[in-house]
Amino acid sequence: MELRLRGKAAVITGGSVGIGLAIAEGLAAEGVNLLLVARGAERLDQEAARIEAAHGVRVVTAACDVGEPASAETITRLAETTFGGVDILINNAGTGSNETIMEAPDSKWDFYWNLHVMAAVRLARGLVPGMKRRGGGVILHNASICASQPLGYEPIYNVTKAALVMFSKNLANEVVGDNIRVNTVNPGLVLTPDWIKTAKELTAGTGGDWEGHLQAVADEFAPIKRFASAEEIANIFVFLCSERASYCVGSAFFADGGMLRTI
Ligand code: NDP
């Protein structure tokens, strides 16, 4: 399927590893120029150079923390000076949590609210004007199955990802008249380096069968009995970026191997 994305420009937050990096690869393979964002400059610049060489697209980077208000201004300025604005924004940066509601302090709620919700709010304010000038665009949010079906150990993650889905719906209604389509993807279990690192840590004292640990997680939660690869999730993002998804507006698309236990 020809996706007709060649020559477009995209901002991807959390684009240096995991799902964000796979989305970057997927869009670059379609000829999309990229502005990748993450905090760690070294890994970010390495991946940017690799993608640029592999796909012949332009890739620039902004090493900043999207939870900080000033980052949206930095990213918007770079998008303007490099590409004259962008056509695509992927709000992907995020991370899991571990707490109880009774014990977590306000500061922890503030951290996740800024990372998962306010980063998307501020980047929309910054980048939508450029999309309008360019005749339209696409904004995608990477939330999680946990936005609908919470995991018990991470209430702050569950709540802030649910808020991100509702933000996405509201933004979709506000900008659809400007030919900007806004949607959310809710992945289930996705095998990223972080899952492997945690599995190795958890099994270090008991024989080191980290693959067995991950299989047990998949067996418990996902009827498909395996994790998704980052590429399997990225494929959905790439499709939603294209005009082939032109009637998709304000929706949340699940890709969870059957993990969601409702219809
Ligand atoms: P990874 O931990 O593999 O990658 C996260 C990326 O985000 C990295 O590039 C990281 O780089 C960047 N990042 C993290 N915090 C910030 C920040 N404050 N500012 C800028 N960049 C940041 O994550 P995944 O690929 O696993 O997850 C990506 C998204 O998908 C997240 O929002 C996550 O909640 C969601 N998700 C993941 C699932 C999974 O099973 N993996 C399942 C469902 C949803 P750096 O650390 O250098 O900043």
CSV table of C-alpha atoms and ligand atoms in Angstrom, one decimal:
chain,number,residue,atom,x,y,z
A,1,MET,CA,0.0,0.0,0.0
A,2,GLU,CA,1.4,3.4,-1.0
A,3,LEU,CA,1.1,5.6,2.1
A,4,ARG,CA,2.1,8.8,0.3
A,5,LEU,CA,4.1,10.1,3.3
A,6,ARG,CA,7.3,10.9,1.3
A,7,GLY,CA,8.7,14.4,2.0
A,8,LYS,CA,6.6,15.0,5.2
A,9,ALA,CA,8.1,16.0,8.5
A,10,ALA,CA,7.4,14.5,11.9
A,11,VAL,CA,8.2,15.2,15.6
A,12,ILE,CA,8.6,12.0,17.6
A,13,THR,CA,9.0,12.2,21.4
A,14,GLY,CA,10.9,9.3,23.0
A,15,GLY,CA,12.4,8.5,19.6
A,16,SER,CA,15.7,7.0,20.7
A,17,VAL,CA,14.7,3.5,21.7
A,18,GLY,CA,11.7,1.1,22.0
A,19,ILE,CA,8.4,2.0,20.3
A,20,GLY,CA,9.4,5.5,19.5
A,21,LEU,CA,12.5,4.4,17.7
A,22,ALA,CA,10.5,1.8,15.7
A,23,ILE,CA,8.0,4.5,14.7
A,24,ALA,CA,11.0,6.6,13.6
A,25,GLU,CA,12.3,3.7,11.5
A,26,GLY,CA,8.9,3.1,10.0
A,27,LEU,CA,8.3,6.7,9.0
A,28,ALA,CA,11.8,7.2,7.7
A,29,ALA,CA,11.3,4.1,5.5
A,30,GLU,CA,8.3,5.9,4.0
A,31,GLY,CA,10.5,9.0,3.3
A,32,VAL,CA,9.5,11.1,6.3
A,33,ASN,CA,12.0,13.6,7.7
A,34,LEU,CA,12.3,13.5,11.5
A,35,LEU,CA,12.8,15.6,14.6
A,36,LEU,CA,13.5,13.1,17.3
A,37,VAL,CA,13.3,14.0,21.0
A,38,ALA,CA,14.7,12.3,24.1
A,39,ARG,CA,16.7,13.3,27.2
A,40,GLY,CA,19.8,11.3,26.5
A,41,ALA,CA,21.7,13.0,23.7
A,42,GLU,CA,24.2,10.3,23.0
A,43,ARG,CA,21.8,7.5,22.1
A,44,LEU,CA,19.5,9.9,20.4
A,45,ASP,CA,22.2,11.3,18.1
A,46,GLN,CA,23.5,7.8,17.3
A,47,GLU,CA,20.1,6.5,16.2
A,48,ALA,CA,19.4,9.7,14.3
A,49,ALA,CA,22.7,9.3,12.3
A,50,ARG,CA,21.9,5.7,11.7
A,51,ILE,CA,18.4,6.3,10.4
A,52,GLU,CA,19.5,9.2,8.2
A,53,ALA,CA,22.2,7.0,6.6
A,54,ALA,CA,19.8,4.0,6.2
A,55,HIS,CA,16.9,5.9,4.7
A,56,GLY,CA,18.2,9.1,3.1
A,57,VAL,CA,15.9,11.3,5.1
A,58,ARG,CA,16.8,14.3,7.2
A,59,VAL,CA,16.9,13.6,10.9
A,60,VAL,CA,17.5,16.3,13.6
A,61,THR,CA,17.4,15.9,17.3
A,62,ALA,CA,16.4,17.8,20.4
A,63,ALA,CA,17.8,16.5,23.7
A,64,CYS,CA,15.4,17.7,26.2
A,65,ASP,CA,12.9,16.6,28.9
A,66,VAL,CA,9.3,16.9,27.5
A,67,GLY,CA,8.0,17.1,31.1
A,68,GLU,CA,9.6,20.6,31.3
A,69,PRO,CA,7.4,23.5,29.9
A,70,ALA,CA,10.4,25.1,28.1
A,71,SER,CA,11.0,21.9,26.0
A,72,ALA,CA,7.9,22.5,23.9
A,73,GLU,CA,9.3,25.9,22.9
A,74,THR,CA,12.7,24.4,22.0
A,75,ILE,CA,11.0,21.7,19.9
A,76,THR,CA,8.6,24.1,18.2
A,77,ARG,CA,11.5,26.5,17.3
A,78,LEU,CA,13.6,23.7,15.9
A,79,ALA,CA,10.6,22.3,13.9
A,80,GLU,CA,10.1,25.8,12.4
A,81,THR,CA,13.7,26.5,11.6
A,82,THR,CA,14.4,23.1,10.1
A,83,PHE,CA,11.3,22.1,8.3
A,84,GLY,CA,9.0,25.2,8.4
A,85,GLY,CA,6.7,23.3,10.8
A,86,VAL,CA,5.8,19.7,10.8
A,87,ASP,CA,2.9,17.5,9.4
A,88,ILE,CA,3.0,14.8,12.1
A,89,LEU,CA,3.4,14.8,15.9
A,90,ILE,CA,3.9,11.5,17.8
A,91,ASN,CA,3.6,12.0,21.5
A,92,ASN,CA,5.3,8.8,22.7
A,93,ALA,CA,7.6,9.6,25.6
A,94,GLY,CA,6.4,8.0,28.7
A,95,THR,CA,7.3,5.4,31.4
A,96,GLY,CA,5.7,3.1,33.9
A,97,SER,CA,5.3,3.8,37.6
A,98,ASN,CA,5.1,1.7,40.8
A,99,GLU,CA,3.2,3.0,43.9
A,100,THR,CA,0.1,3.0,46.0
A,101,ILE,CA,-2.3,5.9,46.0
A,102,MET,CA,-2.0,6.1,49.8
A,103,GLU,CA,1.7,6.5,49.8
A,104,ALA,CA,2.6,8.4,46.6
A,105,PRO,CA,3.4,12.1,47.2
A,106,ASP,CA,1.9,15.0,45.1
A,107,SER,CA,5.3,15.4,43.4
A,108,LYS,CA,5.1,12.0,41.8
A,109,TRP,CA,1.6,12.8,40.4
A,110,ASP,CA,3.0,16.1,39.1
A,111,PHE,CA,5.9,14.3,37.4
A,112,TYR,CA,3.7,11.9,35.5
A,113,TRP,CA,1.0,14.5,34.7
A,114,ASN,CA,3.7,16.7,33.1
A,115,LEU,CA,5.3,13.7,31.2
A,116,HIS,CA,2.1,12.0,29.9
A,117,VAL,CA,-0.4,14.9,29.6
A,118,MET,CA,1.1,18.4,29.7
A,119,ALA,CA,3.9,17.5,27.2
A,120,ALA,CA,1.1,16.6,24.7
A,121,VAL,CA,-0.9,19.8,25.5
A,122,ARG,CA,2.2,22.0,25.1
A,123,LEU,CA,3.4,20.4,21.9
A,124,ALA,CA,-0.1,20.7,20.4
A,125,ARG,CA,-0.1,24.4,21.2
A,126,GLY,CA,3.3,24.8,19.7
A,127,LEU,CA,3.0,22.6,16.5
A,128,VAL,CA,-0.6,22.9,15.5
A,129,PRO,CA,-0.2,26.5,14.0
A,130,GLY,CA,2.5,25.1,11.7
A,131,MET,CA,0.3,22.2,10.7
A,132,LYS,CA,-2.5,24.6,9.8
A,133,ARG,CA,-0.2,26.6,7.6
A,134,ARG,CA,0.9,23.4,5.9
A,135,GLY,CA,-2.8,22.5,5.2
A,136,GLY,CA,-3.3,19.9,7.9
A,137,GLY,CA,-1.6,17.2,9.9
A,138,VAL,CA,-1.7,14.2,12.1
A,139,ILE,CA,-1.2,13.9,15.9
A,140,LEU,CA,-0.9,10.5,17.6
A,141,HIS,CA,-0.7,9.7,21.2
A,142,ASN,CA,0.9,6.5,22.6
A,143,ALA,CA,-1.2,5.8,25.7
A,144,SER,CA,-1.6,2.2,26.9
A,145,ILE,CA,-4.1,-0.6,27.5
A,146,CYS,CA,-3.7,0.6,31.1
A,147,ALA,CA,-5.7,3.7,30.2
A,148,SER,CA,-8.7,1.4,30.0
A,149,GLN,CA,-7.7,-1.7,32.0
A,150,PRO,CA,-5.5,-0.7,35.0
A,151,LEU,CA,-2.5,-2.8,36.3
A,152,GLY,CA,-2.6,-2.7,40.0
A,153,TYR,CA,0.9,-1.6,40.8
A,154,GLU,CA,0.9,1.6,38.8
A,155,PRO,CA,-2.2,3.7,39.5
A,156,ILE,CA,-0.4,7.0,38.5
A,157,TYR,CA,0.5,5.5,35.2
A,158,ASN,CA,-3.1,4.3,34.6
A,159,VAL,CA,-4.7,7.6,35.6
A,160,THR,CA,-2.4,9.8,33.5
A,161,LYS,CA,-2.6,7.6,30.5
A,162,ALA,CA,-6.4,7.6,30.7
A,163,ALA,CA,-6.2,11.4,30.9
A,164,LEU,CA,-4.1,11.4,27.7
A,165,VAL,CA,-6.8,9.4,25.9
A,166,MET,CA,-9.4,12.0,26.9
A,167,PHE,CA,-7.1,14.8,25.9
A,168,SER,CA,-6.6,13.2,22.5
A,169,LYS,CA,-10.4,13.0,22.0
A,170,ASN,CA,-10.9,16.7,23.0
A,171,LEU,CA,-8.0,17.8,20.7
A,172,ALA,CA,-9.4,15.8,17.9
A,173,ASN,CA,-12.7,17.6,18.1
A,174,GLU,CA,-11.0,21.0,18.3
A,175,VAL,CA,-8.7,20.7,15.3
A,176,VAL,CA,-10.5,18.3,12.9
A,177,GLY,CA,-11.9,21.4,11.1
A,178,ASP,CA,-8.3,22.3,10.3
A,179,ASN,CA,-7.7,19.0,8.5
A,180,ILE,CA,-5.7,17.7,11.5
A,181,ARG,CA,-6.5,14.1,12.6
A,182,VAL,CA,-5.9,13.2,16.2
A,183,ASN,CA,-5.9,9.6,17.5
A,184,THR,CA,-4.5,7.4,20.2
A,185,VAL,CA,-2.9,3.9,20.1
A,186,ASN,CA,-3.2,1.7,23.2
A,187,PRO,CA,-0.6,-1.1,23.1
A,188,GLY,CA,-0.6,-4.1,25.4
A,189,LEU,CA,2.7,-5.8,26.2
A,190,VAL,CA,5.5,-4.6,23.9
A,191,LEU,CA,9.0,-6.1,24.2
A,192,THR,CA,11.4,-3.2,24.7
A,193,PRO,CA,14.9,-3.1,26.2
A,194,ASP,CA,13.4,-1.9,29.5
A,195,TRP,CA,11.2,-5.0,29.9
A,196,ILE,CA,14.3,-7.2,29.3
A,197,LYS,CA,16.4,-5.2,31.8
A,198,THR,CA,13.7,-5.5,34.5
A,199,ALA,CA,13.3,-9.2,33.8
A,200,LYS,CA,17.0,-9.7,34.1
A,201,GLU,CA,17.1,-7.8,37.4
A,202,LEU,CA,14.1,-9.8,38.8
A,203,THR,CA,15.5,-13.2,37.9
A,204,ALA,CA,19.2,-12.4,38.8
A,205,GLY,CA,19.0,-14.2,42.2
A,206,THR,CA,16.9,-17.2,41.0
A,207,GLY,CA,18.8,-18.7,38.1
A,208,GLY,CA,18.5,-15.8,35.6
A,209,ASP,CA,15.7,-17.2,33.4
A,210,TRP,CA,14.6,-13.8,32.2
A,211,GLU,CA,13.0,-15.2,29.1
A,212,GLY,CA,11.0,-17.6,31.2
A,213,HIS,CA,9.9,-14.6,33.3
A,214,LEU,CA,8.7,-12.7,30.3
A,215,GLN,CA,6.9,-15.7,28.9
A,216,ALA,CA,5.1,-16.1,32.3
A,217,VAL,CA,4.0,-12.4,32.0
A,218,ALA,CA,2.7,-12.9,28.5
A,219,ASP,CA,1.0,-16.1,29.5
A,220,GLU,CA,-0.8,-14.4,32.4
A,221,PHE,CA,-1.9,-11.3,30.6
A,222,ALA,CA,-2.1,-11.7,26.8
A,223,PRO,CA,-4.3,-14.4,25.2
A,224,ILE,CA,-1.9,-14.4,22.3
A,225,LYS,CA,0.8,-15.6,24.8
A,226,ARG,CA,3.6,-13.4,23.6
A,227,PHE,CA,4.8,-9.8,23.7
A,228,ALA,CA,4.4,-7.6,20.6
A,229,SER,CA,7.6,-6.4,18.9
A,230,ALA,CA,8.0,-2.6,18.8
A,231,GLU,CA,7.7,-2.8,15.0
A,232,GLU,CA,4.3,-4.4,15.2
A,233,ILE,CA,3.0,-1.4,17.2
A,234,ALA,CA,4.9,1.1,15.0
A,235,ASN,CA,3.1,-0.3,11.9
A,236,ILE,CA,-0.2,1.0,13.3
A,237,PHE,CA,1.3,4.5,14.0
A,238,VAL,CA,2.7,4.7,10.4
A,239,PHE,CA,-0.7,3.7,8.9
A,240,LEU,CA,-2.5,6.2,11.0
A,241,CYS,CA,-0.1,8.9,9.8
A,242,SER,CA,-1.1,8.3,6.2
A,243,GLU,CA,-4.1,9.6,4.3
A,244,ARG,CA,-5.1,6.0,4.0
A,245,ALA,CA,-6.4,6.5,7.5
A,246,SER,CA,-8.3,9.6,6.5
A,247,TYR,CA,-11.6,8.8,8.3
A,248,CYS,CA,-9.9,7.9,11.6
A,249,VAL,CA,-10.6,10.8,14.0
A,250,GLY,CA,-10.7,10.9,17.8
A,251,SER,CA,-10.4,7.1,18.2
A,252,ALA,CA,-8.3,4.9,20.4
A,253,PHE,CA,-6.9,1.8,18.6
A,254,PHE,CA,-5.9,-1.2,20.8
A,255,ALA,CA,-3.1,-3.5,19.8
A,256,ASP,CA,-2.8,-5.8,22.7
A,257,GLY,CA,-2.9,-9.5,21.6
A,258,GLY,CA,-6.4,-9.9,23.2
A,259,MET,CA,-5.3,-8.5,26.6
A,260,LEU,CA,-8.3,-6.1,26.9
A,261,ARG,CA,-11.0,-8.1,28.6
A,262,THR,CA,-14.0,-6.2,27.3
A,263,ILE,CA,-15.4,-5.2,23.9
B,1,NDP,P1,11.2,3.1,26.4
B,1,NDP,O1,11.5,3.2,27.9
B,1,NDP,O2,11.8,1.9,25.7
B,1,NDP,O3,11.6,4.4,25.7
B,1,NDP,C1,11.1,5.6,26.2
B,1,NDP,C2,11.6,6.8,25.3
B,1,NDP,O4,11.2,8.0,25.8
B,1,NDP,C3,13.2,6.9,25.2
B,1,NDP,O5,13.5,7.4,24.0
B,1,NDP,C4,13.4,7.9,26.3
B,1,NDP,O6,14.7,8.4,26.2
B,1,NDP,C5,12.3,8.8,26.1
B,1,NDP,N1,11.9,9.6,27.3
B,1,NDP,C6,11.5,9.1,28.5
B,1,NDP,N2,11.2,10.1,29.3
B,1,NDP,C7,11.4,11.3,28.6
B,1,NDP,C8,11.2,12.7,28.9
B,1,NDP,N3,10.9,13.1,30.1
B,1,NDP,N4,11.5,13.6,27.9
B,1,NDP,C9,11.9,13.2,26.7
B,1,NDP,N5,12.0,11.9,26.4
B,1,NDP,C10,11.8,10.9,27.3
B,1,NDP,O7,9.6,3.1,26.3
B,1,NDP,P2,8.6,2.2,25.4
B,1,NDP,O8,9.1,2.2,24.0
B,1,NDP,O9,8.4,0.9,26.2
B,1,NDP,O10,7.3,3.1,25.6
B,1,NDP,C11,7.0,4.2,24.8
B,1,NDP,C12,5.6,4.6,25.1
B,1,NDP,O11,4.7,3.5,25.0
B,1,NDP,C13,5.4,5.1,26.6
B,1,NDP,O12,4.6,6.2,26.6
B,1,NDP,C14,4.8,3.9,27.3
B,1,NDP,O13,4.0,4.3,28.3
B,1,NDP,C15,4.0,3.3,26.1
B,1,NDP,N6,3.6,1.9,26.3
B,1,NDP,C16,4.6,1.0,26.4
B,1,NDP,C17,4.3,-0.4,26.5
B,1,NDP,C18,5.3,-1.5,26.6
B,1,NDP,O14,5.0,-2.6,27.0
B,1,NDP,N7,6.6,-1.2,26.4
B,1,NDP,C19,2.9,-0.8,26.6
B,1,NDP,C20,1.9,0.3,26.4
B,1,NDP,C21,2.3,1.6,26.3
B,1,NDP,P3,15.5,9.1,27.4
B,1,NDP,O15,15.4,8.2,28.6
B,1,NDP,O16,16.9,9.3,26.9
B,1,NDP,O17,14.8,10.4,27.7
